[in-house]
Amino acid sequence: MNAESGTADSVTEGLTDVASARLALVERLQEDGVLTHPRLRDALSLLDRETLDGFDRPTLLDLGSGTGQVPAALLPAVPRVTRLDLVDRDSDMLRTAAEQLRPLHGQAAVAFHAVPAEASSAPVDGYKADLVTCARAFHWLDRPAVLRTVDRVTGPTAAVAVMGDGSLWTYGAHWIAALKALIQSYLGDGRRAGTTGTYTEPSSHYEDDLAESAFSKVTEYRFPVRRTWTPDQVVGCLRSTSFAHPASFDEPDTPPEQAGRHARFEREAHALLEEYVHGEGLVEDAVFTVLLARRGGAV
């Protein structure tokens, strides 16, 4: 992990416009309770109770951190954390995370490592994480390789928490189905995976990957979540997704007559979502799932 690493102050230097936009989106979601739903707080309390009880000075490691949403939610719930390491190959994302975490980490030492999770290593001699978290990024990682790395940088009683609640592509609300159809009218029926092609379903379930690793004792926890969005929030969120990323609309080989497709898409998406806004807004019913894994002999 120690390659391309830095502290909160050093990483935020040179924050790009894209990263600033991501930070603004996260802040809006926090203000409206999207990231602090009571059910999500229940999940965080579970992590503290089930994984960190008995640790006076726990060390947390977050993989595929992105804009730091998991650590930002965990730090207030576990204020006794003394060290937090965030790993993501995207340095812009980590700069955004640093800005978000600045008012939250208190006395905890926070370090950012711009390396792939599969290539990460202990940042200092004797490093042992007590809790390792990974959210949606787990899908995109070489999961067996990552879990072998996690085995090397954690203590004997450490836990791994893989968590997530799906994405706007997968939910069943009518407004989401209409939005998905609009995206497909621009990008084709297959779910895009950024600019690298189309999404493929994983060849194995997360539970299977964990069961075949050192962390084979797996328990699943499910937390129903109801969230309400505004059209602006949804359109802003789409910019950070792999299936509706701006670069997918205006790729280098896009014909000149189709230039500016992403701007047109956003206008159409906003107008479409306004048609579905009623008194309570755009409602999304999801399930926040936590897979909590320990070593096979752990108690």
Short mmCIF file of C-alpha atoms in Angstrom, two decimals:
data_model
loop_
_atom_site.label_atom_id
_atom_site.label_comp_id
_atom_site.label_asym_id
_atom_site.label_seq_id
_atom_site.Cartn_x
_atom_site.Cartn_y
_atom_site.Cartn_z
CA MET A 1 0.00 0.00 0.00
CA ASN A 2 2.92 2.31 0.55
CA ALA A 3 3.44 3.21 -3.10
CA GLU A 4 1.84 6.52 -4.05
CA SER A 5 0.58 7.09 -0.52
CA GLY A 6 0.00 10.28 1.38
CA THR A 7 -1.71 11.95 4.28
CA ALA A 8 -4.99 13.85 4.11
CA ASP A 9 -3.27 17.21 3.58
CA SER A 10 -0.89 16.05 0.85
CA VAL A 11 -3.47 14.10 -1.11
CA THR A 12 -5.95 16.97 -1.39
CA GLU A 13 -3.47 19.16 -3.24
CA GLY A 14 -4.45 19.49 -6.88
CA LEU A 15 -8.07 18.40 -6.47
CA THR A 16 -9.46 18.26 -10.02
CA ASP A 17 -12.77 19.61 -11.25
CA VAL A 18 -14.09 16.06 -11.66
CA ALA A 19 -13.12 15.11 -8.13
CA SER A 20 -14.62 18.35 -6.80
CA ALA A 21 -17.88 17.49 -8.52
CA ARG A 22 -17.86 14.05 -6.90
CA LEU A 23 -17.27 15.63 -3.51
CA ALA A 24 -20.17 18.03 -4.05
CA LEU A 25 -22.41 15.08 -4.90
CA VAL A 26 -21.40 13.20 -1.74
CA GLU A 27 -22.05 16.28 0.36
CA ARG A 28 -25.53 16.67 -1.16
CA LEU A 29 -26.33 13.04 -0.49
CA GLN A 30 -25.18 13.39 3.10
CA GLU A 31 -27.26 16.50 3.64
CA ASP A 32 -30.36 14.69 2.42
CA GLY A 33 -29.71 11.56 4.45
CA VAL A 34 -28.94 9.23 1.54
CA LEU A 35 -25.68 8.08 3.15
CA THR A 36 -26.85 8.34 6.77
CA HIS A 37 -30.10 6.41 6.65
CA PRO A 38 -31.06 4.88 10.04
CA ARG A 39 -30.74 1.38 8.55
CA LEU A 40 -27.21 2.17 7.41
CA ARG A 41 -26.41 3.36 10.90
CA ASP A 42 -27.71 -0.01 12.08
CA ALA A 43 -25.22 -1.70 9.76
CA LEU A 44 -22.38 0.44 11.08
CA SER A 45 -23.34 -0.35 14.65
CA LEU A 46 -23.25 -4.02 13.69
CA LEU A 47 -19.70 -3.68 12.37
CA ASP A 48 -18.58 -1.98 15.55
CA ARG A 49 -20.29 -4.52 17.80
CA GLU A 50 -19.40 -7.67 15.89
CA THR A 51 -15.88 -6.84 14.74
CA LEU A 52 -14.29 -4.18 16.94
CA ASP A 53 -15.65 -4.95 20.39
CA GLY A 54 -12.61 -5.32 22.65
CA PHE A 55 -10.32 -3.24 20.42
CA ASP A 56 -9.41 -0.01 22.19
CA ARG A 57 -7.42 1.39 19.28
CA PRO A 58 -8.61 -0.36 16.10
CA THR A 59 -7.03 -0.01 12.68
CA LEU A 60 -9.34 0.08 9.66
CA LEU A 61 -8.45 -0.69 6.05
CA ASP A 62 -10.86 0.27 3.26
CA LEU A 63 -10.31 -1.19 -0.23
CA GLY A 64 -11.64 0.32 -3.43
CA SER A 65 -12.38 3.41 -1.37
CA GLY A 66 -13.57 5.69 -4.16
CA THR A 67 -14.75 8.95 -2.60
CA GLY A 68 -14.47 7.52 0.91
CA GLN A 69 -18.15 7.00 1.65
CA VAL A 70 -17.63 3.91 3.83
CA PRO A 71 -14.92 5.48 6.02
CA ALA A 72 -16.93 8.72 6.23
CA ALA A 73 -19.85 6.76 7.65
CA LEU A 74 -17.72 4.55 9.90
CA LEU A 75 -15.57 7.20 11.57
CA PRO A 76 -18.40 8.91 13.49
CA ALA A 77 -19.73 5.48 14.50
CA VAL A 78 -16.33 4.27 15.74
CA PRO A 79 -14.58 7.38 17.09
CA ARG A 80 -11.84 5.36 18.81
CA VAL A 81 -10.25 4.38 15.48
CA THR A 82 -6.56 5.30 15.61
CA ARG A 83 -5.51 4.50 12.04
CA LEU A 84 -7.40 4.42 8.75
CA ASP A 85 -5.94 3.41 5.38
CA LEU A 86 -7.79 3.99 2.12
CA VAL A 87 -6.74 2.15 -1.04
CA ASP A 88 -7.91 3.04 -4.56
CA ARG A 89 -6.16 3.11 -7.91
CA ASP A 90 -7.82 6.47 -8.73
CA SER A 91 -5.88 9.32 -7.11
CA ASP A 92 -8.62 11.83 -7.96
CA MET A 93 -11.09 9.74 -6.01
CA LEU A 94 -8.72 9.67 -3.06
CA ARG A 95 -8.35 13.45 -3.16
CA THR A 96 -12.12 13.70 -2.96
CA ALA A 97 -12.11 11.26 -0.05
CA ALA A 98 -9.47 13.32 1.72
CA GLU A 99 -11.62 16.43 1.49
CA GLN A 100 -14.62 14.56 2.81
CA LEU A 101 -12.76 12.93 5.70
CA ARG A 102 -10.87 16.03 6.84
CA PRO A 103 -13.51 17.13 9.42
CA LEU A 104 -14.31 13.56 10.50
CA HIS A 105 -11.13 11.71 11.39
CA GLY A 106 -10.26 13.59 14.59
CA GLN A 107 -7.05 12.22 16.08
CA ALA A 108 -6.96 9.17 13.83
CA ALA A 109 -4.04 8.87 11.44
CA VAL A 110 -5.38 8.68 7.88
CA ALA A 111 -3.32 7.54 4.90
CA PHE A 112 -4.25 7.28 1.22
CA HIS A 113 -2.69 4.74 -1.15
CA ALA A 114 -3.19 5.21 -4.89
CA VAL A 115 -2.54 1.60 -5.88
CA PRO A 116 -4.73 -1.28 -7.03
CA ALA A 117 -6.10 -3.25 -4.09
CA GLU A 118 -4.58 -6.41 -5.57
CA ALA A 119 -1.10 -4.84 -5.44
CA SER A 120 -1.38 -3.32 -1.98
CA SER A 121 0.84 -4.31 0.93
CA ALA A 122 1.43 -3.39 4.55
CA PRO A 123 2.19 0.37 4.68
CA VAL A 124 4.51 0.05 7.69
CA ASP A 125 6.33 -2.78 9.42
CA GLY A 126 4.13 -4.66 11.84
CA TYR A 127 0.92 -3.31 10.32
CA LYS A 128 -2.18 -5.36 11.12
CA ALA A 129 -5.70 -4.16 10.29
CA ASP A 130 -8.54 -5.15 12.61
CA LEU A 131 -11.36 -4.54 10.13
CA VAL A 132 -11.21 -4.51 6.33
CA THR A 133 -14.12 -3.02 4.41
CA CYS A 134 -14.97 -3.07 0.72
CA ALA A 135 -18.16 -1.90 -0.94
CA ARG A 136 -19.24 -1.99 -4.59
CA ALA A 137 -15.64 -2.04 -5.80
CA PHE A 138 -15.41 -5.69 -4.70
CA HIS A 139 -17.09 -6.72 -7.94
CA TRP A 140 -14.36 -5.17 -10.08
CA LEU A 141 -11.41 -6.54 -8.13
CA ASP A 142 -9.51 -9.79 -8.55
CA ARG A 143 -11.23 -11.05 -5.42
CA PRO A 144 -9.06 -14.12 -4.66
CA ALA A 145 -5.92 -11.98 -5.02
CA VAL A 146 -7.33 -9.24 -2.82
CA LEU A 147 -8.35 -11.70 -0.12
CA ARG A 148 -4.85 -13.20 -0.12
CA THR A 149 -3.49 -9.70 0.40
CA VAL A 150 -5.97 -9.07 3.20
CA ASP A 151 -4.85 -12.30 4.88
CA ARG A 152 -1.30 -10.95 4.98
CA VAL A 153 -2.10 -7.53 6.47
CA THR A 154 -4.64 -8.47 9.16
CA GLY A 155 -4.46 -9.92 12.63
CA PRO A 156 -5.78 -13.36 13.62
CA THR A 157 -9.14 -12.03 14.88
CA ALA A 158 -9.69 -9.49 12.09
CA ALA A 159 -12.90 -9.40 10.06
CA VAL A 160 -13.67 -8.57 6.44
CA ALA A 161 -16.90 -6.72 5.66
CA VAL A 162 -18.12 -6.73 2.05
CA MET A 163 -21.13 -4.47 1.76
CA GLY A 164 -23.39 -2.82 -0.75
CA ASP A 165 -26.90 -2.13 -1.89
CA GLY A 166 -26.80 -2.72 -5.61
CA SER A 167 -27.06 0.23 -7.98
CA LEU A 168 -29.63 2.34 -9.77
CA TRP A 169 -29.37 -0.09 -12.69
CA THR A 170 -30.79 -2.98 -10.69
CA TYR A 171 -33.66 -1.52 -8.66
CA GLY A 172 -37.26 -2.15 -9.67
CA ALA A 173 -38.97 1.24 -9.24
CA HIS A 174 -40.90 2.54 -12.26
CA TRP A 175 -38.79 5.69 -12.51
CA ILE A 176 -35.60 3.62 -12.48
CA ALA A 177 -36.91 1.36 -15.25
CA ALA A 178 -37.70 4.42 -17.37
CA LEU A 179 -34.28 5.90 -16.68
CA LYS A 180 -32.59 2.62 -17.60
CA ALA A 181 -34.49 2.55 -20.90
CA LEU A 182 -33.29 6.08 -21.66
CA ILE A 183 -29.67 5.09 -20.96
CA GLN A 184 -30.04 2.06 -23.24
CA SER A 185 -31.43 4.25 -26.02
CA TYR A 186 -28.08 6.04 -26.01
CA LEU A 187 -25.61 3.27 -25.15
CA GLY A 188 -27.29 0.04 -26.24
CA ASP A 189 -29.08 -2.72 -24.39
CA GLY A 190 -26.03 -4.13 -22.65
CA ARG A 191 -25.01 -2.57 -19.37
CA ARG A 192 -21.88 -0.54 -19.97
CA ALA A 193 -18.74 -0.93 -17.89
CA GLY A 194 -17.29 2.52 -18.33
CA THR A 195 -15.49 2.87 -21.67
CA THR A 196 -14.06 -0.66 -21.57
CA GLY A 197 -17.08 -2.55 -22.92
CA THR A 198 -20.12 -4.16 -21.38
CA TYR A 199 -20.68 -5.47 -17.88
CA THR A 200 -20.42 -9.23 -17.29
CA GLU A 201 -21.89 -10.99 -14.30
CA PRO A 202 -19.26 -12.32 -11.88
CA SER A 203 -18.32 -15.96 -12.39
CA SER A 204 -18.72 -16.63 -8.67
CA HIS A 205 -20.74 -15.21 -5.81
CA TYR A 206 -19.05 -13.12 -3.16
CA GLU A 207 -19.93 -15.74 -0.55
CA ASP A 208 -18.07 -18.35 -2.60
CA ASP A 209 -15.00 -16.15 -2.93
CA LEU A 210 -14.94 -15.58 0.82
CA ALA A 211 -15.58 -19.25 1.61
CA GLU A 212 -12.56 -20.24 -0.48
CA SER A 213 -10.32 -17.70 1.25
CA ALA A 214 -8.78 -17.55 4.71
CA PHE A 215 -11.98 -15.75 5.76
CA SER A 216 -14.31 -18.68 5.26
CA LYS A 217 -16.67 -18.11 8.18
CA VAL A 218 -19.31 -15.88 6.56
CA THR A 219 -22.49 -14.37 8.00
CA GLU A 220 -24.94 -12.30 5.95
CA TYR A 221 -26.89 -9.36 7.36
CA ARG A 222 -29.63 -7.55 5.42
CA PHE A 223 -30.95 -4.06 6.14
CA PRO A 224 -33.94 -2.72 4.16
CA VAL A 225 -33.36 0.87 3.09
CA ARG A 226 -35.84 3.39 1.64
CA ARG A 227 -34.27 6.49 0.15
CA THR A 228 -35.72 9.52 -1.58
CA TRP A 229 -33.89 11.30 -4.38
CA THR A 230 -34.35 14.51 -6.31
CA PRO A 231 -33.81 14.58 -10.10
CA ASP A 232 -30.62 16.62 -9.59
CA GLN A 233 -29.23 14.01 -7.21
CA VAL A 234 -29.98 11.13 -9.57
CA VAL A 235 -28.42 12.86 -12.58
CA GLY A 236 -25.38 13.77 -10.49
CA CYS A 237 -25.04 10.22 -9.19
CA LEU A 238 -25.13 8.79 -12.73
CA ARG A 239 -21.94 10.68 -13.57
CA SER A 240 -20.00 8.49 -11.14
CA THR A 241 -21.43 5.16 -12.33
CA SER A 242 -19.82 2.72 -14.74
CA PHE A 243 -23.04 2.29 -16.75
CA ALA A 244 -23.74 5.98 -17.45
CA HIS A 245 -20.35 7.65 -17.13
CA PRO A 246 -20.02 10.81 -19.25
CA ALA A 247 -17.10 9.33 -21.19
CA SER A 248 -19.33 6.51 -22.45
CA PHE A 249 -21.54 9.01 -24.29
CA ASP A 250 -18.82 11.09 -25.92
CA GLU A 251 -16.07 8.61 -26.72
CA PRO A 252 -13.13 9.63 -28.96
CA ASP A 253 -14.62 7.89 -32.01
CA THR A 254 -18.06 9.54 -31.61
CA PRO A 255 -19.15 11.05 -34.97
CA PRO A 256 -19.10 14.87 -34.99
CA GLU A 257 -22.85 15.03 -35.54
CA GLN A 258 -23.34 13.12 -32.26
CA ALA A 259 -20.99 15.25 -30.16
CA GLY A 260 -22.47 16.54 -26.93
CA ARG A 261 -24.59 13.43 -26.43
CA HIS A 262 -24.00 13.36 -22.69
CA ALA A 263 -25.31 16.89 -22.21
CA ARG A 264 -28.42 15.98 -24.21
CA PHE A 265 -28.84 12.78 -22.21
CA GLU A 266 -28.70 14.69 -18.92
CA ARG A 267 -31.34 17.14 -20.11
CA GLU A 268 -33.61 14.29 -21.16
CA ALA A 269 -32.96 12.36 -17.95
CA HIS A 270 -33.81 15.38 -15.82
CA ALA A 271 -37.04 15.98 -17.75
CA LEU A 272 -37.99 12.30 -17.49
CA LEU A 273 -37.38 12.17 -13.74
CA GLU A 274 -39.45 15.31 -13.20
CA GLU A 275 -42.41 13.38 -14.63
CA TYR A 276 -42.07 10.81 -11.84
CA VAL A 277 -41.61 13.23 -8.94
CA HIS A 278 -44.63 13.22 -6.69
CA GLY A 279 -45.13 14.48 -3.16
CA GLU A 280 -42.46 12.27 -1.63
CA GLY A 281 -39.92 12.48 -4.45
CA LEU A 282 -38.19 9.63 -6.28
CA VAL A 283 -38.42 6.70 -3.89
CA GLU A 284 -35.92 3.86 -4.00
CA ASP A 285 -36.41 0.68 -1.96
CA ALA A 286 -33.19 -1.26 -1.59
CA VAL A 287 -31.48 -3.74 0.70
CA PHE A 288 -28.11 -2.90 2.22
CA THR A 289 -26.24 -6.20 2.61
CA VAL A 290 -23.21 -6.87 4.79
CA LEU A 291 -21.20 -10.05 4.35
CA LEU A 292 -19.12 -10.37 7.49
CA ALA A 293 -16.26 -12.85 7.15
CA ARG A 294 -13.75 -14.15 9.68
CA ARG A 295 -11.05 -16.75 9.57
CA GLY A 296 -12.41 -20.25 9.80
CA GLY A 297 -11.15 -20.79 13.32
CA ALA A 298 -12.10 -17.35 14.62
CA VAL A 299 -14.77 -16.92 17.26
#
